[in-house]
Short mmCIF file of C-alpha atoms in Angstrom, two decimals:
data_model
loop_
_atom_site.label_atom_id
_atom_site.label_comp_id
_atom_site.label_asym_id
_atom_site.label_seq_id
_atom_site.Cartn_x
_atom_site.Cartn_y
_atom_site.Cartn_z
CA SER Q 2 132.72 39.99 -8.18
CA TYR Q 3 135.62 39.47 -5.63
CA GLU Q 4 137.04 36.64 -4.60
CA LEU Q 5 139.85 35.75 -2.17
CA THR Q 6 142.75 32.27 -3.11
CA GLN Q 7 144.50 30.13 0.22
CA PRO Q 8 147.04 27.76 -1.28
CA LEU Q 9 145.58 24.12 -0.87
CA SER Q 10 147.65 23.38 1.96
CA VAL Q 11 150.86 24.40 3.84
CA SER Q 12 153.26 22.09 5.31
CA VAL Q 13 155.27 22.77 9.03
CA ALA Q 14 157.50 21.51 11.44
CA LEU Q 15 156.22 20.57 14.98
CA GLY Q 16 157.77 23.61 16.73
CA GLN Q 17 158.16 26.20 13.97
CA THR Q 18 155.66 28.63 12.59
CA ALA Q 19 152.93 28.37 9.78
CA ARG Q 20 152.07 30.80 7.64
CA ILE Q 21 149.32 30.91 5.84
CA THR Q 22 148.28 33.35 3.12
CA CYS Q 23 144.44 35.05 1.64
CA GLY Q 24 144.60 36.19 -1.39
CA GLY Q 25 142.34 39.24 -2.83
CA ASN Q 26 142.25 42.57 -4.90
CA ASN Q 27 143.62 44.95 -2.03
CA ILE Q 28 142.70 43.14 0.07
CA GLY Q 29 144.49 45.14 2.85
CA SER Q 30 141.43 47.24 2.65
CA LYS Q 31 138.59 45.10 3.82
CA ASN Q 32 138.72 43.30 7.46
CA VAL Q 33 140.14 40.38 6.89
CA HIS Q 34 138.54 37.23 9.40
CA TRP Q 35 140.19 33.81 9.70
CA TYR Q 36 138.04 30.18 10.80
CA GLN Q 37 140.04 27.37 12.05
CA GLN Q 38 138.25 24.02 11.59
CA LYS Q 39 139.16 20.73 12.67
CA PRO Q 40 137.96 16.96 10.90
CA GLY Q 41 134.19 16.36 12.07
CA GLN Q 42 134.30 19.43 13.78
CA ALA Q 43 132.59 23.50 13.40
CA PRO Q 44 134.43 26.42 12.34
CA VAL Q 45 135.67 28.20 15.32
CA LEU Q 46 137.25 31.46 14.92
CA VAL Q 47 140.91 32.37 15.39
CA ILE Q 48 141.37 35.53 14.25
CA TYR Q 49 138.74 38.54 13.61
CA ARG Q 50 139.65 42.06 11.82
CA ASP Q 51 143.01 41.27 10.25
CA SER Q 52 144.97 40.59 14.17
CA ASN Q 53 142.43 40.42 16.35
CA ARG Q 54 142.74 37.36 18.86
CA PRO Q 55 138.59 35.95 20.05
CA SER Q 56 139.20 35.24 23.62
CA GLY Q 57 140.62 31.66 24.85
CA ILE Q 58 142.38 31.47 21.08
CA PRO Q 59 146.42 31.49 22.27
CA GLU Q 60 148.89 34.46 21.65
CA ARG Q 61 150.59 31.74 18.56
CA PHE Q 62 148.07 32.64 16.53
CA SER Q 63 148.59 36.32 14.62
CA GLY Q 64 147.16 38.58 11.62
CA SER Q 65 148.39 40.56 9.56
CA ASN Q 66 146.62 42.79 6.38
CA SER Q 67 148.39 44.54 3.89
CA GLY Q 68 147.95 45.47 0.66
CA ASN Q 69 146.69 41.58 -1.75
CA THR Q 70 148.00 40.09 0.98
CA ALA Q 71 146.24 38.74 4.57
CA THR Q 72 148.47 36.07 6.53
CA LEU Q 73 147.42 33.67 9.35
CA THR Q 74 150.99 32.81 11.24
CA ILE Q 75 150.65 30.58 14.05
CA SER Q 76 153.63 30.41 15.69
CA ARG Q 77 155.35 27.10 17.80
CA ALA Q 78 152.81 24.96 15.83
CA GLN Q 79 151.34 22.53 17.72
CA ALA Q 80 149.88 18.79 16.32
CA GLY Q 81 146.59 20.18 17.40
CA ASP Q 82 146.82 23.28 14.86
CA GLU Q 83 146.40 20.20 11.78
CA ALA Q 84 142.57 21.55 10.80
CA ASP Q 85 141.25 23.78 7.60
CA TYR Q 86 141.81 27.50 8.04
CA TYR Q 87 139.04 30.17 6.06
CA CYS Q 88 139.31 33.40 5.39
CA GLN Q 89 136.36 35.57 5.14
CA VAL Q 90 136.08 39.20 4.55
CA TRP Q 91 132.52 41.26 3.75
CA ASP Q 92 132.37 42.77 -0.02
CA SER Q 93 128.33 43.28 -0.03
CA SER Q 94 128.02 40.28 1.64
CA THR Q 95 130.03 36.73 2.69
CA LEU Q 96 132.85 35.43 1.39
CA PHE Q 97 134.86 32.78 2.24
CA GLY Q 98 138.44 31.66 0.37
CA GLY Q 99 139.12 28.10 -0.85
CA GLY Q 100 140.54 27.08 3.09
CA THR Q 101 144.11 25.73 3.08
CA LYS Q 102 144.56 22.33 4.90
CA LEU Q 103 147.90 22.55 7.66
CA THR Q 104 149.80 19.50 8.09
CA VAL Q 105 151.85 20.05 10.93
CA LEU Q 106 155.25 17.60 10.00
CA GLU P 20 127.02 31.49 27.07
CA VAL P 21 126.62 32.89 23.59
CA GLN P 22 125.63 29.58 21.92
CA LEU P 23 123.48 28.10 18.57
CA VAL P 24 122.06 24.76 18.80
CA GLN P 25 120.87 23.14 15.54
CA SER P 26 118.68 20.57 14.86
CA GLY P 27 119.07 16.50 14.12
CA ALA P 28 120.52 15.01 11.01
CA GLU P 29 118.73 13.92 8.59
CA VAL P 30 118.15 11.74 5.36
CA LYS P 31 115.04 12.09 3.15
CA LYS P 32 114.77 11.66 -0.43
CA PRO P 33 114.64 13.64 -3.55
CA GLY P 34 111.44 15.62 -4.32
CA GLU P 35 110.71 15.29 0.29
CA SER P 36 110.89 18.18 1.67
CA LEU P 37 112.64 19.64 5.00
CA LYS P 38 113.29 22.60 7.11
CA ILE P 39 116.06 22.64 9.20
CA SER P 40 116.37 24.78 13.21
CA CYS P 41 119.21 26.70 14.54
CA LYS P 42 118.36 28.11 18.70
CA GLY P 43 119.91 30.73 19.98
CA SER P 44 120.37 31.37 23.07
CA GLY P 45 122.26 33.70 26.46
CA TYR P 46 121.95 37.23 23.52
CA SER P 47 119.51 39.53 22.05
CA PHE P 48 118.61 36.89 19.07
CA THR P 49 116.80 39.64 17.35
CA SER P 50 119.21 42.02 17.19
CA TYR P 51 121.63 39.62 15.39
CA TRP P 52 121.41 38.13 11.64
CA ILE P 53 121.82 34.98 11.34
CA GLY P 54 123.85 33.32 8.39
CA TRP P 55 123.26 29.48 6.76
CA VAL P 56 126.50 27.54 5.57
CA ARG P 57 126.75 24.69 3.25
CA GLN P 58 129.41 22.52 3.36
CA MET P 59 129.80 20.20 1.00
CA PRO P 60 131.38 16.45 1.36
CA GLY P 61 135.17 17.34 1.76
CA LYS P 62 134.65 20.74 0.40
CA GLY P 63 135.35 24.43 1.90
CA LEU P 64 132.43 26.92 2.91
CA GLU P 65 130.36 29.05 0.94
CA TRP P 66 127.64 31.47 2.50
CA MET P 67 123.87 30.65 1.97
CA GLY P 68 122.12 33.74 3.34
CA ILE P 69 121.33 35.59 6.10
CA ILE P 70 118.16 37.04 8.16
CA TYR P 71 117.44 39.86 11.07
CA PRO P 72 115.43 37.33 13.41
CA GLY P 73 114.26 41.01 14.28
CA ASP P 74 112.48 42.07 11.68
CA SER P 75 113.04 38.61 9.10
CA ASP P 76 115.06 40.65 6.59
CA THR P 77 116.31 38.20 4.15
CA ARG P 78 119.38 37.83 1.83
CA TYR P 79 120.69 35.48 0.06
CA SER P 80 123.57 34.14 -2.44
CA PRO P 81 122.87 34.15 -6.06
CA SER P 82 124.05 31.50 -5.96
CA PHE P 83 121.27 29.85 -3.62
CA GLN P 84 118.61 32.85 -4.62
CA GLY P 85 115.70 29.93 -5.06
CA GLN P 86 116.83 26.78 -4.34
CA VAL P 87 115.99 27.28 -0.17
CA THR P 88 114.25 29.33 2.06
CA ILE P 89 115.38 31.21 4.96
CA SER P 90 113.47 32.19 7.97
CA ALA P 91 113.47 32.64 11.81
CA ASP P 92 110.98 32.69 14.51
CA LYS P 93 111.72 35.47 16.93
CA SER P 94 109.66 33.72 20.19
CA ILE P 95 111.40 30.56 20.65
CA SER P 96 114.62 32.40 19.19
CA THR P 97 115.45 30.19 16.06
CA ALA P 98 115.52 30.24 12.65
CA TYR P 99 115.20 28.09 10.04
CA LEU P 100 116.21 26.58 6.82
CA GLN P 101 114.68 24.65 4.18
CA TRP P 102 114.06 23.75 0.84
CA SER P 103 110.80 22.24 -0.97
CA SER P 104 112.54 19.70 -2.82
CA LEU P 105 115.33 17.47 -1.92
CA LYS P 106 118.10 17.07 -4.51
CA ALA P 107 120.98 14.35 -4.04
CA SER P 108 122.96 17.51 -4.36
CA ASP P 109 121.70 19.42 -1.39
CA THR P 110 123.78 17.00 0.39
CA ALA P 111 125.98 18.92 2.98
CA MET P 112 126.51 19.95 6.43
CA TYR P 113 124.64 22.96 6.82
CA TYR P 114 126.05 25.56 9.36
CA CYS P 115 123.96 28.79 10.94
CA ALA P 116 126.43 31.70 12.42
CA ARG P 117 125.76 34.33 14.05
CA LEU P 118 127.51 37.30 12.65
CA ILE P 119 128.90 40.64 14.19
CA PRO P 120 127.95 43.93 13.12
CA LEU P 121 130.23 45.98 11.95
CA LEU P 122 133.20 44.44 11.03
CA TYR P 123 131.26 40.98 9.62
CA TYR P 124 132.60 38.03 11.48
CA TYR P 125 130.64 35.04 12.50
CA ASP P 126 131.15 34.05 16.50
CA PRO P 127 129.64 31.28 17.31
CA TRP P 128 128.59 28.93 14.84
CA GLY P 129 126.21 26.11 15.15
CA GLN P 130 127.50 22.49 15.84
CA GLY P 131 126.02 21.24 11.91
CA THR P 132 122.68 19.66 10.18
CA LEU P 133 124.06 16.94 8.42
CA VAL P 134 121.37 16.56 5.47
CA THR P 135 121.67 13.03 3.35
CA VAL P 136 119.09 13.56 -0.08
CA SER P 137 119.64 9.78 -1.18
CA SER P 138 116.59 7.33 -2.53
#
């Protein structure tokens, strides 16, 4: 069965760029979506179809997908970006990555 | 505004039954699949299954098949997740979310329903 692999944690200095990866076999051939979940809150869609931002999501959030890795990039990281981030694909059913905790130092 | 509003937190004993709900508004409820997602304490998101309220077509994750029942009442734009006999291991936050067709992502999500099962 298909699996998605995310790092457990990523740290970034305030104002710098954070990159969160999502690995999967030939994931570049799939549509990858990203969700942000802040403590005590429901997940929120931040990127859909690899690199598209829903309305209301800052331009600082961007995504890419190629080969075996999809990447969520957060530019000019802010304290408010601290959260868990999950990638998701559809492979006959919904698959989520294990999640990455982003810490802004 | 598209919105999913879930029922409130529940505290139950092992062996009891439970049905939680997810009410959609601001869109055609019968035209979008609704998914259910479990999040155990301190853990990640787990997909449980989806239902198409238009005809109640339902798909389950193999991990949850036979453990829960997903249903919907399109007349009141509400989807349900139910258990016939709860276990302590069912303690978790449960989210519903609308599945966007063709691209298959979830937006928006309900606020979540916390289910606590304890003797």
